PDB file of C-alpha atoms in Angstrom:
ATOM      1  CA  UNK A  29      20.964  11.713  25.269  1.00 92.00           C
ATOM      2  CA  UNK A  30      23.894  10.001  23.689  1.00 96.00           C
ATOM      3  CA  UNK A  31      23.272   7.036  21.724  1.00 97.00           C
ATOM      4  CA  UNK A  32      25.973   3.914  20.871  1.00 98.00           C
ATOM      5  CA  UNK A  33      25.595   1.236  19.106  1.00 98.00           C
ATOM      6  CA  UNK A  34      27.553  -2.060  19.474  1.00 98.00           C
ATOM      7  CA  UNK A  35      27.677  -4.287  16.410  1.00 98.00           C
ATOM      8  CA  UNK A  36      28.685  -8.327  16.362  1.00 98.00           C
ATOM      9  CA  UNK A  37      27.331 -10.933  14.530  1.00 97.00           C
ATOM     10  CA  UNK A  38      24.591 -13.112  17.039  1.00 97.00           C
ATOM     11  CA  UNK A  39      24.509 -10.242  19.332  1.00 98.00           C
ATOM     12  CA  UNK A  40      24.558 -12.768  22.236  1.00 97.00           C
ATOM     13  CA  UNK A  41      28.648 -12.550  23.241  1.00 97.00           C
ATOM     14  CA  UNK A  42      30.475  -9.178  22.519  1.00 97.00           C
ATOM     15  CA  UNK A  43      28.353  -6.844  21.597  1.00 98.00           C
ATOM     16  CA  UNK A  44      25.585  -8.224  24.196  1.00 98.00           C
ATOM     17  CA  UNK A  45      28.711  -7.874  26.978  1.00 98.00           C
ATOM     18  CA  UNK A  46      29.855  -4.336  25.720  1.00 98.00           C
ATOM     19  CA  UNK A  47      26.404  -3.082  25.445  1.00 98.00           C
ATOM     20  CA  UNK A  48      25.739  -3.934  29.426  1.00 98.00           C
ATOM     21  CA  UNK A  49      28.743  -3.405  30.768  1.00 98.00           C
ATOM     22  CA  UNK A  50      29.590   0.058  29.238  1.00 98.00           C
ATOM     23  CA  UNK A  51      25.370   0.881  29.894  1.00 98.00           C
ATOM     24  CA  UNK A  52      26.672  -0.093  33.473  1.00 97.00           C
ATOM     25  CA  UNK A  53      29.546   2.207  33.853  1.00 97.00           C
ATOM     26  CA  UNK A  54      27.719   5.132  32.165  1.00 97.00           C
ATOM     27  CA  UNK A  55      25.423   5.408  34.472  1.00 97.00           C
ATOM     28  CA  UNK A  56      27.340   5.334  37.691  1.00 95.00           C
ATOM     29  CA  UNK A  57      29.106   8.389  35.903  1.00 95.00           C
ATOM     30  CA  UNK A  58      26.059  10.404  34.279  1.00 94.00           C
ATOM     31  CA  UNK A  59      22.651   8.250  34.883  1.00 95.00           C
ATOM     32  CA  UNK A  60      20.374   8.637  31.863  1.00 94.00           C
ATOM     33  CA  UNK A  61      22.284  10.295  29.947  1.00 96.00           C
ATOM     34  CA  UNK A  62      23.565   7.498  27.554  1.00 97.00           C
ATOM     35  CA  UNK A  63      21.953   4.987  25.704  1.00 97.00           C
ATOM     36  CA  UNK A  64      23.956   2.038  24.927  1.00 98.00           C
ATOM     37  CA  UNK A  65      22.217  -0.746  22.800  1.00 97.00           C
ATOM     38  CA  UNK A  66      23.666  -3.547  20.702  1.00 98.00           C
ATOM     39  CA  UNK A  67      22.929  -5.625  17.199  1.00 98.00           C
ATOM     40  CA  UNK A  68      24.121  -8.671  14.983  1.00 98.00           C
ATOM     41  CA  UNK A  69      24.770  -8.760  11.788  1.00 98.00           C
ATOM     42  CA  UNK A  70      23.205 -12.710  11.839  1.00 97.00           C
ATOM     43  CA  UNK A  71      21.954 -12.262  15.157  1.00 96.00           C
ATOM     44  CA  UNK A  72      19.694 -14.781  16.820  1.00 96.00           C
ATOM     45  CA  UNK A  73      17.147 -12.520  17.311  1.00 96.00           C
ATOM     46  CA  UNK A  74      15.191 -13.099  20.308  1.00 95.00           C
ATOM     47  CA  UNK A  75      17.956 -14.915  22.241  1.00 97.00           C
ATOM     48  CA  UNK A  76      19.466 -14.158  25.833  1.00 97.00           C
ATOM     49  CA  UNK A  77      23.015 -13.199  26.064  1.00 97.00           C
ATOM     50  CA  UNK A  78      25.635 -16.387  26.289  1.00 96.00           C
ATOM     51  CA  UNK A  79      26.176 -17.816  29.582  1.00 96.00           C
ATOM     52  CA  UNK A  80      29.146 -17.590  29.254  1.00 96.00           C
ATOM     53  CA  UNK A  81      29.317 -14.036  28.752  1.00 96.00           C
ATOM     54  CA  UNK A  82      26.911 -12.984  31.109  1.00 96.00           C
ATOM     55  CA  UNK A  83      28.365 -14.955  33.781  1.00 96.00           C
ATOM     56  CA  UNK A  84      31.508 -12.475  33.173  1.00 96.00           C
ATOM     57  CA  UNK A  85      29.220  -9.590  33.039  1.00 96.00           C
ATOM     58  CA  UNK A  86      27.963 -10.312  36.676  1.00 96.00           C
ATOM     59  CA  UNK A  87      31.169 -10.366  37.603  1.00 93.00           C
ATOM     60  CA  UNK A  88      31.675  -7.021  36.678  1.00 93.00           C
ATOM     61  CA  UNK A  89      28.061  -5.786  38.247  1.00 93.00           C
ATOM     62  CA  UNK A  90      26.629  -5.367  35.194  1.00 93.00           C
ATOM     63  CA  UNK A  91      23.489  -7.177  34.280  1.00 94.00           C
ATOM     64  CA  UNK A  92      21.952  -9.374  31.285  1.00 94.00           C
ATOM     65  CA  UNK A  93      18.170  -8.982  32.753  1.00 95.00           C
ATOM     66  CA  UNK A  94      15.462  -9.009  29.769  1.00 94.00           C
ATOM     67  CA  UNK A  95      18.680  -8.965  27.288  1.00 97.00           C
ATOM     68  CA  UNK A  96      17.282  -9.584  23.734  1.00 97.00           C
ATOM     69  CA  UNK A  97      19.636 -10.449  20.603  1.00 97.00           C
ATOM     70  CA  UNK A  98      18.156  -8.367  17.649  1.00 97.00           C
ATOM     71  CA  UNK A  99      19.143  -7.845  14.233  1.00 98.00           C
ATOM     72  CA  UNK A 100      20.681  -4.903  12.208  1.00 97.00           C
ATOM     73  CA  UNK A 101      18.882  -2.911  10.255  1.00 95.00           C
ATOM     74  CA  UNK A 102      18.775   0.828   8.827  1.00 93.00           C
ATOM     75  CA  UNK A 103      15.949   1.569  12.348  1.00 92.00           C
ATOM     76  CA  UNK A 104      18.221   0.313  14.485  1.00 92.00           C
ATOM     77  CA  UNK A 105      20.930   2.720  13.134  1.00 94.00           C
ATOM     78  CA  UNK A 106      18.314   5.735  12.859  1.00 88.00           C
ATOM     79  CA  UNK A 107      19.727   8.442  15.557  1.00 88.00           C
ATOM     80  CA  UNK A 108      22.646   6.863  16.969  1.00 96.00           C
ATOM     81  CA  UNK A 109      26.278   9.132  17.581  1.00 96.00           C
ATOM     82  CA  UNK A 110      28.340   6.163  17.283  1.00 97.00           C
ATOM     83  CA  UNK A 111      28.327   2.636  15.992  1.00 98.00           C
ATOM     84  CA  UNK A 112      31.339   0.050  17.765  1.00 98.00           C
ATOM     85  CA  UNK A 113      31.681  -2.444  15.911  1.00 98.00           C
ATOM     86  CA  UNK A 114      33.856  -6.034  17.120  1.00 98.00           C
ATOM     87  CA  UNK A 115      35.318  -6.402  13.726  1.00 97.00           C
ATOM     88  CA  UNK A 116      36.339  -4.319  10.818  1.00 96.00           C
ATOM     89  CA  UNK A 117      33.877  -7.054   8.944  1.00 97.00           C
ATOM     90  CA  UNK A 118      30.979  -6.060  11.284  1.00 98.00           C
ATOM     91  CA  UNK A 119      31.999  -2.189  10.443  1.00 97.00           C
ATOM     92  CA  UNK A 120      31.858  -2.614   6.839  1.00 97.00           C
ATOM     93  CA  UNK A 121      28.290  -4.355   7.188  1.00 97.00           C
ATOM     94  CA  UNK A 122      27.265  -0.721   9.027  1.00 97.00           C
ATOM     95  CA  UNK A 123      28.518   0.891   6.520  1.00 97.00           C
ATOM     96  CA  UNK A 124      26.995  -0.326   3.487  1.00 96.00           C
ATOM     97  CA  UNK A 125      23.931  -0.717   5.082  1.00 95.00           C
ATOM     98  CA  UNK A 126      23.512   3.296   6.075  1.00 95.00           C
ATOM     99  CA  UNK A 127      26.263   4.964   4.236  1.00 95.00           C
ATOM    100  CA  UNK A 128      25.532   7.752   5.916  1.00 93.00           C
ATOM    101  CA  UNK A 129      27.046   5.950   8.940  1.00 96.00           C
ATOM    102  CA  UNK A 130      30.643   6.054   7.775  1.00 95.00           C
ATOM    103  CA  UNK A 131      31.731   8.871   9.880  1.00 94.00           C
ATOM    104  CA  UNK A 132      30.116   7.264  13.194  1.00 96.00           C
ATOM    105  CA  UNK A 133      31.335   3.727  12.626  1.00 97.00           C
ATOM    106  CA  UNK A 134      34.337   2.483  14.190  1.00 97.00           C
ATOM    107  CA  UNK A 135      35.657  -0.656  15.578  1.00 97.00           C
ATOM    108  CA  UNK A 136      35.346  -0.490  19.257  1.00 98.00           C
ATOM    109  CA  UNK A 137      39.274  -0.891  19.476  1.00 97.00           C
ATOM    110  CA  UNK A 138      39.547   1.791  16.914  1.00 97.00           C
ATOM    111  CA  UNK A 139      37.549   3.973  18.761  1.00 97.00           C
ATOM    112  CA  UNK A 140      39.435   4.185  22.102  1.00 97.00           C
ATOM    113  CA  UNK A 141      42.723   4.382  20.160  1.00 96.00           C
ATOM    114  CA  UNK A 142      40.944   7.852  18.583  1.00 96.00           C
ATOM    115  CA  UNK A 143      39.838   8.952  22.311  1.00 96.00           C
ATOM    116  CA  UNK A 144      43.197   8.353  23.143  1.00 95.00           C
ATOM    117  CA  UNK A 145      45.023  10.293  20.132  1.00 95.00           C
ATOM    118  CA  UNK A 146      42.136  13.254  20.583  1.00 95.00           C
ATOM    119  CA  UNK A 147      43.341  13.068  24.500  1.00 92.00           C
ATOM    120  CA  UNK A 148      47.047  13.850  23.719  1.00 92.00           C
ATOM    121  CA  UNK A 149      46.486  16.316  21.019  1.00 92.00           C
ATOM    122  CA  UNK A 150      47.283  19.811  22.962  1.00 90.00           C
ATOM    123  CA  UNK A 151      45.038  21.764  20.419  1.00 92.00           C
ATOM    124  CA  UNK A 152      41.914  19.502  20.882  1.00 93.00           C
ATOM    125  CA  UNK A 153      39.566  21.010  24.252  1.00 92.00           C
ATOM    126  CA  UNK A 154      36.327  19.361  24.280  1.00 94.00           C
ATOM    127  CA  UNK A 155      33.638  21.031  26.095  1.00 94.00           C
ATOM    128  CA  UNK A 156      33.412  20.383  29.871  1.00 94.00           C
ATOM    129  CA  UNK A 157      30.502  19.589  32.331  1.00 94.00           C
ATOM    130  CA  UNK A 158      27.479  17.692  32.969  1.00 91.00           C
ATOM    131  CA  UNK A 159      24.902  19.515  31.549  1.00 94.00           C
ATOM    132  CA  UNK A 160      22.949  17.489  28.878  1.00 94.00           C
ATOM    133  CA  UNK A 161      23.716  20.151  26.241  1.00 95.00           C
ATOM    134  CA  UNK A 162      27.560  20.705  27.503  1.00 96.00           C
ATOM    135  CA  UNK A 163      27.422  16.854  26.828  1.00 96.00           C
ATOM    136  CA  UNK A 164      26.016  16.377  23.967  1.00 96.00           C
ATOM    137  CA  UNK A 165      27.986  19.613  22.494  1.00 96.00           C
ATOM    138  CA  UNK A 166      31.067  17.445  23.567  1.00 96.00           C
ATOM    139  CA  UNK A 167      30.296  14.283  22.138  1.00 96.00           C
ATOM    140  CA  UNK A 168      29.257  16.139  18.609  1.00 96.00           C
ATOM    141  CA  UNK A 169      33.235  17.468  18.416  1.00 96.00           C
ATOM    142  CA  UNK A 170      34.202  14.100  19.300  1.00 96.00           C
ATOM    143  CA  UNK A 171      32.497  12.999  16.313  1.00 95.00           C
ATOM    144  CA  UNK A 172      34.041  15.625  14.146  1.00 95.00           C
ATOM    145  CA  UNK A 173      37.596  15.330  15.817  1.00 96.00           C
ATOM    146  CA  UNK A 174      37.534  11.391  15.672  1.00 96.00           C
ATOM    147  CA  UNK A 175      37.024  11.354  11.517  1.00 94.00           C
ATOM    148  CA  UNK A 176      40.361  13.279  11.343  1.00 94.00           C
ATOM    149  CA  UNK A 177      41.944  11.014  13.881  1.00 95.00           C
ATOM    150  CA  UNK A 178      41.123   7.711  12.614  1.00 93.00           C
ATOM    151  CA  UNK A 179      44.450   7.113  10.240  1.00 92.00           C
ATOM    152  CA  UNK A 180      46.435   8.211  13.290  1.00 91.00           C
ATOM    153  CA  UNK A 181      44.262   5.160  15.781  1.00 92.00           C
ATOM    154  CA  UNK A 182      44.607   3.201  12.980  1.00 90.00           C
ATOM    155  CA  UNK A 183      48.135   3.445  12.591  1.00 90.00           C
ATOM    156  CA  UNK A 184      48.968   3.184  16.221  1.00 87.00           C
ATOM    157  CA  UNK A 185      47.197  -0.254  16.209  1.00 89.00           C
ATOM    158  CA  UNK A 186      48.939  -1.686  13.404  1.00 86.00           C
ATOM    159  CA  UNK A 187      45.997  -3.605  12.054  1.00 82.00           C
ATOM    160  CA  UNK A 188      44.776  -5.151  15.106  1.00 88.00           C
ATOM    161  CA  UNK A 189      41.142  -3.683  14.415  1.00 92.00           C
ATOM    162  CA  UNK A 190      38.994  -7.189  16.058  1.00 95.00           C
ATOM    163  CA  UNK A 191      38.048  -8.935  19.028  1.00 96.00           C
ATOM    164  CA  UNK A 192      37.634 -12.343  18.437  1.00 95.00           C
ATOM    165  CA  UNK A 193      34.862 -14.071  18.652  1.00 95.00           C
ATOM    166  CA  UNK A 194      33.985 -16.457  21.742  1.00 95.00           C
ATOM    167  CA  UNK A 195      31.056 -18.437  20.625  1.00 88.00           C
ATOM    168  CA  UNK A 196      30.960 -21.966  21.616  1.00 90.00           C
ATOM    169  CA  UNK A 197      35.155 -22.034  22.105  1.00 90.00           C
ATOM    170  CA  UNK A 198      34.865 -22.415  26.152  1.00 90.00           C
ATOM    171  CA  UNK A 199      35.990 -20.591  28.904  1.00 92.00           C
ATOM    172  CA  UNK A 200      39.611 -19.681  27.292  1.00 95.00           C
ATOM    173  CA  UNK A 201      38.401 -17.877  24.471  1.00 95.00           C
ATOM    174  CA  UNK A 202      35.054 -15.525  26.949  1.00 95.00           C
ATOM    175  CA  UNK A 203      38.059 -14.564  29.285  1.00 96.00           C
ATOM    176  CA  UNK A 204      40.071 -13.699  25.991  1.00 96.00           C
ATOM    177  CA  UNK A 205      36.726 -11.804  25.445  1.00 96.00           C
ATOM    178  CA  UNK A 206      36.811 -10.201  28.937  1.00 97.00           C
ATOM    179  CA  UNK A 207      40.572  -8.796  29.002  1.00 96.00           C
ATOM    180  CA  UNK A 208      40.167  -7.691  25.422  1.00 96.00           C
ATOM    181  CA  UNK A 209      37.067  -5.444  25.920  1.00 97.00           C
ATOM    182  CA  UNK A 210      36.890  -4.383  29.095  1.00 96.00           C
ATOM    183  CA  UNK A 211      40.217  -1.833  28.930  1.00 96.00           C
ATOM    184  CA  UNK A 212      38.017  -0.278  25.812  1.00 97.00           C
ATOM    185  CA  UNK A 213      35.074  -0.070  27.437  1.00 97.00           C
ATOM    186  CA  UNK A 214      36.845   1.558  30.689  1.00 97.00           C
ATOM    187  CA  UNK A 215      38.556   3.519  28.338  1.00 97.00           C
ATOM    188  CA  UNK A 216      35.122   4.959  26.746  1.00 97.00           C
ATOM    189  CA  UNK A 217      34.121   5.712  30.476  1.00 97.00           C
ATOM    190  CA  UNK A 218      37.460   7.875  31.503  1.00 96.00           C
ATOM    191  CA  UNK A 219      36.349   9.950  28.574  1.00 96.00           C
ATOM    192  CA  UNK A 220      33.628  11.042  29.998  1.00 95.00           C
ATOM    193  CA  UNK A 221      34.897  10.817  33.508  1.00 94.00           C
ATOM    194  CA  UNK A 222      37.881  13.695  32.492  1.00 93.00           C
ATOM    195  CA  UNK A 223      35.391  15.653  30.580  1.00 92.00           C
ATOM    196  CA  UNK A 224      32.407  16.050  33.699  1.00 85.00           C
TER     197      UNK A 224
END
C-alpha cells in the first residue's frame, strides 16, 4: 500500500481537502491500494474539516465523513512514501521533525512539477501495471527519480512553492483553494492512471 501524507497547519482546509479528494480519485483508479491521510503543524486536533472546504469537496464527490484534524508528529510520519506539504514552511516543519523525511517531503506543487519533469524525461520508464508489488516497485523509483528532479520542478516554478491559506477569508480565497489544488491533485492521479 502506498502511503501520502498531506501537511498544513489546522489540518481543517488544504490538507483536510487534498487528503479526501486525492483518497477519492485513488480509489476509482486502484481501490485500496493508497492511503492518503493528512496533518497540521498547529492543527485543531479533533476538529471537522471547514465548511467551507468541504462544501467544495462534495462538489467534487469526495467526502469529509468522520474527518478528524490531528497533529504532526514523528508516528504520524512513521511509514509514509511521501509527505505534500501546502507550504515550503509546512515542509521545513517535516523536515526537522524526521530528518529522515527530507527525501519524501515536497510541497504538493513541487511534487507534480517533479511527476511532470520525470514524465518528459525519455530515459526515465517506471514500472507498469496494477499489481501491488509492480506498484509499489513504481512508486519506490519515483521516490529515487524525484530527489534528482527536484532543482529542475523547482526551477520550472520559479518560487511559487505555496497554496495559500483559506481560513476564515470567505468564499474568494476556498475557490482560490479549489483551482489551486485540484490540477495537482488530478495531476498525482494521471500518474498513476499512465502507469496501470
Amino acid at each position: 500500500m502506498i502511503s501520502l501524507l498531506m501537511v498544513c497547519t489546522g489540518n481543517i482546509c488544504r490538507s483536510a481537502y487534498a487528503e479526501r479528494l486525492l483518497q477519492h480519485q485513488l480509489d476509482e483508479i486502484a481501490p485500496g491500494a493508497f492511503v492518503i491521510r493528512s496533518a497540521g503543524t498547529q492543527a485543531l486536533v479533533g476538529h471537522p474539516m471547514e465548511p467551507s472546504a468541504a462544501q467544495r469537496l462534495t462538489l467534487k464527490n469526495g467526502s469529509d465523513m468522520a474527518f478528524m484534524a490531528r497533529q504532526l508528529n514523528e508516528n504520524t510520519l512513521a511509514s509514509v512514501d511521501f509527505v505534500l506539504a501546502m507550504t515550503e514552511e509546512h515542509r521545513t516543519a517535516v523536515v526537522e521533525l524526521s530528518p529522515k523525511m527530507l527525501k519524501r517531503s515536497y510541497t504538493i506543487r513541487e511534487f507534480a512539477a517533479v511527476i511532470d519533469a520525470i514524465h518528459d524525461d525519455q530515459n526515465i520508464e517506471l514500472p507498469r501495471g496494477n499489481s501491488p508489488e509492480t506498484r509499489t516497485e513504481r512508486w519506490t523509483e519515483l521516490r529515487a527519480n524525484a530527489v534528482l528532479k527536484r532543482h529542475e520542478a523547482r526551477t520550472h516554478l520559479d518560487g511559487k512553492l505555496d497554496i495559500e491559506d483559506p481560513y476564515r477569508r470567505g468564499d474568494t480565497a476556498f475557490d482560490a483553494m479549489v483551482m489551486d489544488l485540484a490540477p495537482l491533485l488530478d495531476r498525482i492521479a494521471r500518474f498513476e492512471i499512465s502507469h496501470s
